[in-house]
XYZ file of N, CA and C in Angstrom:
336
model
N -29.073 -26.460 -23.176
C -27.948 -25.662 -23.651
C -27.681 -24.544 -22.644
N -26.446 -24.418 -22.231
C -26.058 -23.487 -21.157
C -26.351 -22.035 -21.492
N -26.235 -21.655 -22.756
C -26.385 -20.239 -23.114
C -27.713 -19.939 -23.795
N -28.602 -20.903 -23.833
C -29.882 -20.673 -24.507
C -29.713 -20.481 -26.000
N -28.663 -21.038 -26.563
C -28.405 -20.927 -27.999
C -27.627 -19.687 -28.410
N -27.330 -18.824 -27.472
C -26.580 -17.601 -27.789
C -25.096 -17.901 -27.868
N -24.430 -17.265 -28.810
C -22.984 -17.457 -28.942
C -22.207 -16.171 -28.679
N -22.914 -15.065 -28.533
C -22.270 -13.780 -28.298
C -22.712 -13.214 -26.954
N -21.754 -12.720 -26.195
C -22.069 -12.069 -24.920
C -22.497 -10.635 -25.179
N -23.311 -10.112 -24.290
C -23.740 -8.707 -24.410
C -22.673 -7.755 -23.892
N -21.674 -8.298 -23.214
C -20.589 -7.490 -22.654
C -19.284 -7.903 -23.315
N -18.367 -6.960 -23.393
C -17.049 -7.236 -23.951
C -16.151 -7.737 -22.820
N -16.169 -9.041 -22.599
C -15.402 -9.638 -21.518
C -14.203 -10.383 -22.090
N -13.028 -9.951 -21.695
C -11.774 -10.565 -22.101
C -11.557 -11.845 -21.292
N -10.707 -12.726 -21.781
C -10.384 -13.943 -21.033
C -9.775 -13.625 -19.671
N -9.113 -12.480 -19.571
C -8.465 -12.082 -18.319
C -9.345 -11.201 -17.444
N -10.578 -10.949 -17.884
C -11.495 -10.154 -17.072
C -11.677 -10.839 -15.730
N -11.532 -10.061 -14.658
C -11.672 -10.610 -13.315
C -13.142 -10.575 -12.920
N -13.656 -11.714 -12.510
C -15.059 -11.845 -12.126
C -15.148 -12.146 -10.642
N -16.104 -11.520 -9.973
C -16.351 -11.854 -8.574
C -17.807 -11.568 -8.245
N -18.303 -12.286 -7.250
C -19.678 -12.116 -6.809
C -19.802 -10.760 -6.122
N -20.862 -10.040 -6.442
C -21.096 -8.739 -5.809
C -21.413 -8.941 -4.334
N -20.961 -8.044 -3.513
C -21.226 -8.110 -2.083
C -22.732 -8.114 -1.846
N -23.185 -9.093 -1.081
C -24.601 -9.190 -0.742
C -25.474 -9.816 -1.813
N -24.882 -10.220 -2.931
C -25.676 -10.812 -4.013
C -26.203 -12.178 -3.588
N -27.447 -12.426 -3.876
C -28.090 -13.704 -3.576
C -28.637 -14.271 -4.873
N -28.338 -15.519 -5.143
C -28.828 -16.166 -6.355
C -30.345 -16.292 -6.274
N -31.056 -15.827 -7.302
C -32.512 -15.991 -7.298
C -32.884 -17.471 -7.407
N -34.048 -17.824 -6.916
C -34.460 -19.235 -6.898
C -34.596 -19.813 -8.301
N -34.897 -19.015 -9.284
C -35.106 -19.516 -10.639
C -33.843 -19.568 -11.495
N -32.687 -19.341 -10.900
C -31.439 -19.328 -11.662
C -31.120 -20.729 -12.170
N -30.867 -20.851 -13.472
C -30.622 -22.176 -14.047
C -29.253 -22.718 -13.624
N -29.063 -24.033 -13.719
C -27.824 -24.654 -13.222
C -26.524 -24.081 -13.781
N -26.386 -23.819 -15.099
C -25.097 -23.277 -15.568
C -24.742 -21.940 -14.918
N -25.716 -21.055 -14.782
C -25.472 -19.764 -14.144
C -25.163 -19.957 -12.656
N -25.887 -20.863 -12.010
C -25.669 -21.130 -10.585
C -24.270 -21.711 -10.357
N -23.821 -22.612 -11.257
C -22.478 -23.198 -11.122
C -21.402 -22.121 -11.247
N -21.588 -21.208 -12.196
C -20.615 -20.120 -12.344
C -20.627 -19.230 -11.107
N -21.792 -18.888 -10.629
C -21.901 -18.046 -9.440
C -21.215 -18.710 -8.247
N -21.428 -20.010 -8.081
C -20.783 -20.737 -6.977
C -19.267 -20.776 -7.153
N -18.807 -20.952 -8.390
C -17.363 -21.005 -8.654
C -16.697 -19.673 -8.335
N -17.431 -18.587 -8.496
C -16.860 -17.257 -8.269
C -16.928 -16.832 -6.810
N -17.509 -17.653 -5.956
C -17.564 -17.345 -4.527
C -16.151 -17.230 -3.983
N -15.992 -16.458 -2.939
C -14.651 -16.234 -2.401
C -13.995 -15.074 -3.110
N -12.704 -15.217 -3.435
C -11.985 -14.076 -3.994
C -12.309 -13.774 -5.456
N -12.975 -14.678 -6.158
C -13.234 -14.484 -7.580
C -12.096 -15.020 -8.410
N -12.207 -14.866 -9.731
C -11.175 -15.379 -10.633
C -11.356 -14.798 -12.022
N -10.359 -15.021 -12.859
C -10.421 -14.578 -14.253
C -11.426 -15.433 -15.012
N -11.993 -14.875 -16.056
C -12.972 -15.581 -16.869
C -12.412 -16.901 -17.389
N -11.188 -16.897 -17.891
C -10.578 -18.122 -18.420
C -10.409 -19.173 -17.327
N -10.074 -18.739 -16.124
C -9.928 -19.663 -14.999
C -11.283 -20.281 -14.646
N -12.339 -19.454 -14.664
C -13.684 -19.966 -14.385
C -14.080 -21.000 -15.428
N -13.721 -20.754 -16.683
C -14.026 -21.722 -17.738
C -13.316 -23.047 -17.472
N -12.074 -22.972 -17.025
C -11.320 -24.195 -16.731
C -11.935 -24.942 -15.546
N -12.311 -24.205 -14.512
C -12.911 -24.824 -13.329
C -14.219 -25.514 -13.696
N -15.018 -24.861 -14.522
C -16.322 -25.409 -14.907
C -16.237 -26.403 -16.069
N -15.046 -26.476 -16.660
C -14.837 -27.348 -17.829
C -15.804 -27.009 -18.964
N -15.897 -25.715 -19.212
C -16.728 -25.185 -20.288
C -15.871 -24.311 -21.190
N -16.244 -24.176 -22.462
C -15.499 -23.266 -23.339
C -15.576 -21.821 -22.834
N -14.523 -21.075 -23.077
C -14.461 -19.675 -22.650
C -15.652 -18.897 -23.217
N -16.019 -19.168 -24.464
C -17.141 -18.451 -25.091
C -18.442 -18.671 -24.322
N -18.647 -19.860 -23.821
C -19.862 -20.161 -23.056
C -19.837 -19.417 -21.733
N -18.706 -19.447 -21.036
C -18.596 -18.755 -19.750
C -18.713 -17.246 -19.956
N -18.247 -16.747 -21.089
C -18.376 -15.315 -21.394
C -19.854 -14.925 -21.458
N -20.666 -15.743 -22.104
C -22.105 -15.462 -22.203
C -22.761 -15.564 -20.824
N -22.437 -16.624 -20.078
C -23.006 -16.801 -18.737
C -22.627 -15.640 -17.822
N -21.359 -15.244 -17.856
C -20.894 -14.136 -17.021
C -21.605 -12.840 -17.402
N -21.796 -12.612 -18.682
C -22.524 -11.420 -19.124
C -23.936 -11.388 -18.572
N -24.577 -12.548 -18.554
C -25.926 -12.630 -17.988
C -25.920 -12.289 -16.502
N -24.903 -12.795 -15.780
C -24.824 -12.537 -14.340
C -24.471 -11.077 -14.048
N -23.701 -10.445 -14.940
C -23.428 -9.009 -14.807
C -24.735 -8.237 -14.984
N -25.510 -8.609 -16.017
C -26.801 -7.950 -16.259
C -27.748 -8.113 -15.076
N -27.686 -9.266 -14.413
C -28.552 -9.540 -13.266
C -28.012 -8.919 -11.975
N -26.899 -8.193 -12.072
C -26.250 -7.519 -10.949
C -25.870 -8.524 -9.848
N -25.443 -9.712 -10.269
C -25.003 -10.732 -9.322
C -23.486 -10.806 -9.225
N -22.800 -10.438 -10.313
C -21.337 -10.434 -10.291
C -20.816 -9.114 -10.836
N -19.560 -8.850 -10.525
C -18.842 -7.693 -11.069
C -17.793 -8.212 -12.036
N -17.555 -7.481 -13.095
C -16.521 -7.821 -14.066
C -15.556 -6.648 -14.160
N -14.282 -6.924 -13.900
C -13.257 -5.880 -13.928
C -12.287 -6.183 -15.064
N -12.147 -5.234 -15.963
C -11.246 -5.406 -17.099
C -9.813 -5.571 -16.611
N -9.045 -6.375 -17.332
C -7.644 -6.560 -16.928
C -6.854 -5.272 -17.104
N -5.863 -5.086 -16.253
C -4.971 -3.932 -16.388
C -3.857 -4.339 -17.344
N -3.817 -3.680 -18.463
C -2.786 -3.977 -19.445
C -1.483 -3.335 -19.017
N -0.408 -3.889 -19.445
C 0.903 -3.389 -19.057
C 1.056 -1.907 -19.394
N 0.453 -1.461 -20.470
C 0.549 -0.048 -20.845
C -0.252 0.830 -19.898
N -1.236 0.245 -19.187
C -2.049 1.000 -18.246
C -1.410 1.060 -16.862
N -0.427 0.215 -16.621
C 0.206 0.156 -15.299
C 1.045 1.420 -15.088
N 1.119 1.882 -13.838
C 1.915 3.081 -13.572
C 3.403 2.830 -13.832
N 4.098 3.877 -14.206
C 5.532 3.807 -14.457
C 6.260 3.663 -13.115
N 7.025 2.597 -12.961
C 7.718 2.307 -11.702
C 8.691 3.428 -11.351
N 9.380 3.982 -12.328
C 10.347 5.053 -12.057
C 9.657 6.277 -11.454
N 8.511 6.625 -11.980
C 7.772 7.774 -11.443
C 7.324 7.483 -10.009
N 6.827 6.270 -9.767
C 6.401 5.904 -8.420
C 7.564 5.953 -7.437
N 8.736 5.508 -7.855
C 9.913 5.555 -6.981
C 10.301 6.994 -6.668
N 10.211 7.884 -7.660
C 10.541 9.292 -7.414
C 9.549 9.928 -6.451
N 8.267 9.592 -6.601
C 7.248 10.121 -5.685
C 7.512 9.607 -4.273
N 7.822 8.322 -4.155
C 8.113 7.734 -2.843
C 9.327 8.398 -2.210
N 10.389 8.641 -2.990
C 11.577 9.331 -2.476
C 11.227 10.740 -1.985
N 10.393 11.445 -2.747
C 9.998 12.800 -2.360
C 9.181 12.777 -1.064
N 8.316 11.780 -0.929
C 7.524 11.664 0.303
C 8.417 11.355 1.500
N 9.390 10.502 1.302
C 10.319 10.179 2.393
C 11.114 11.414 2.798
N 11.569 12.178 1.816
C 12.319 13.398 2.097
C 11.440 14.390 2.853
N 10.209 14.540 2.431
C 9.289 15.463 3.102
C 9.012 15.009 4.530
N 8.884 13.696 4.728
C 8.634 13.158 6.065
C 9.833 13.402 6.979
N 11.041 13.200 6.470
C 12.245 13.448 7.265
C 12.360 14.920 7.621
N 12.023 15.782 6.676
C 12.091 17.216 6.924
C 11.083 17.651 7.984
N 9.949 17.004 8.013
C 8.917 17.358 9.001
C 9.299 16.871 10.394
N 10.142 15.849 10.493
C 10.533 15.300 11.796
C 11.664 16.097 12.453
N 12.436 16.801 11.665
C 13.573 17.535 12.227
C 13.071 18.792 12.946
N 13.565 19.005 14.162
C 13.123 20.199 14.902
C 13.662 21.457 14.227
N 12.816 22.432 14.167
C 13.263 23.703 13.584
C 13.898 24.550 14.672
N 14.950 25.186 14.311
C 15.510 25.906 15.395
C 16.651 26.699 15.142
């Protein structure tokens, strides 16, 4: 059994949680095949938990438990998804960008 009979992850990992292998992480020799397969799947740029489940052809709940174990073992990083409400307001960013452009133009003009 991939999860050792566990059905609950120790971490609150959403389906959209981005998973990636930690820089310099090396799989220990005793790592069981399900954990090793997930670690190998996350090599490269990483992917969302749901995507990893699809790649491994395992239920999301199983990959959630496996990923939690790998987070605990400090082999992977898990980044919570940015919800639309957490994203910066585009209008504010545009105003800041306009102000920076204006300041840059003002700094380029010779004073005199």
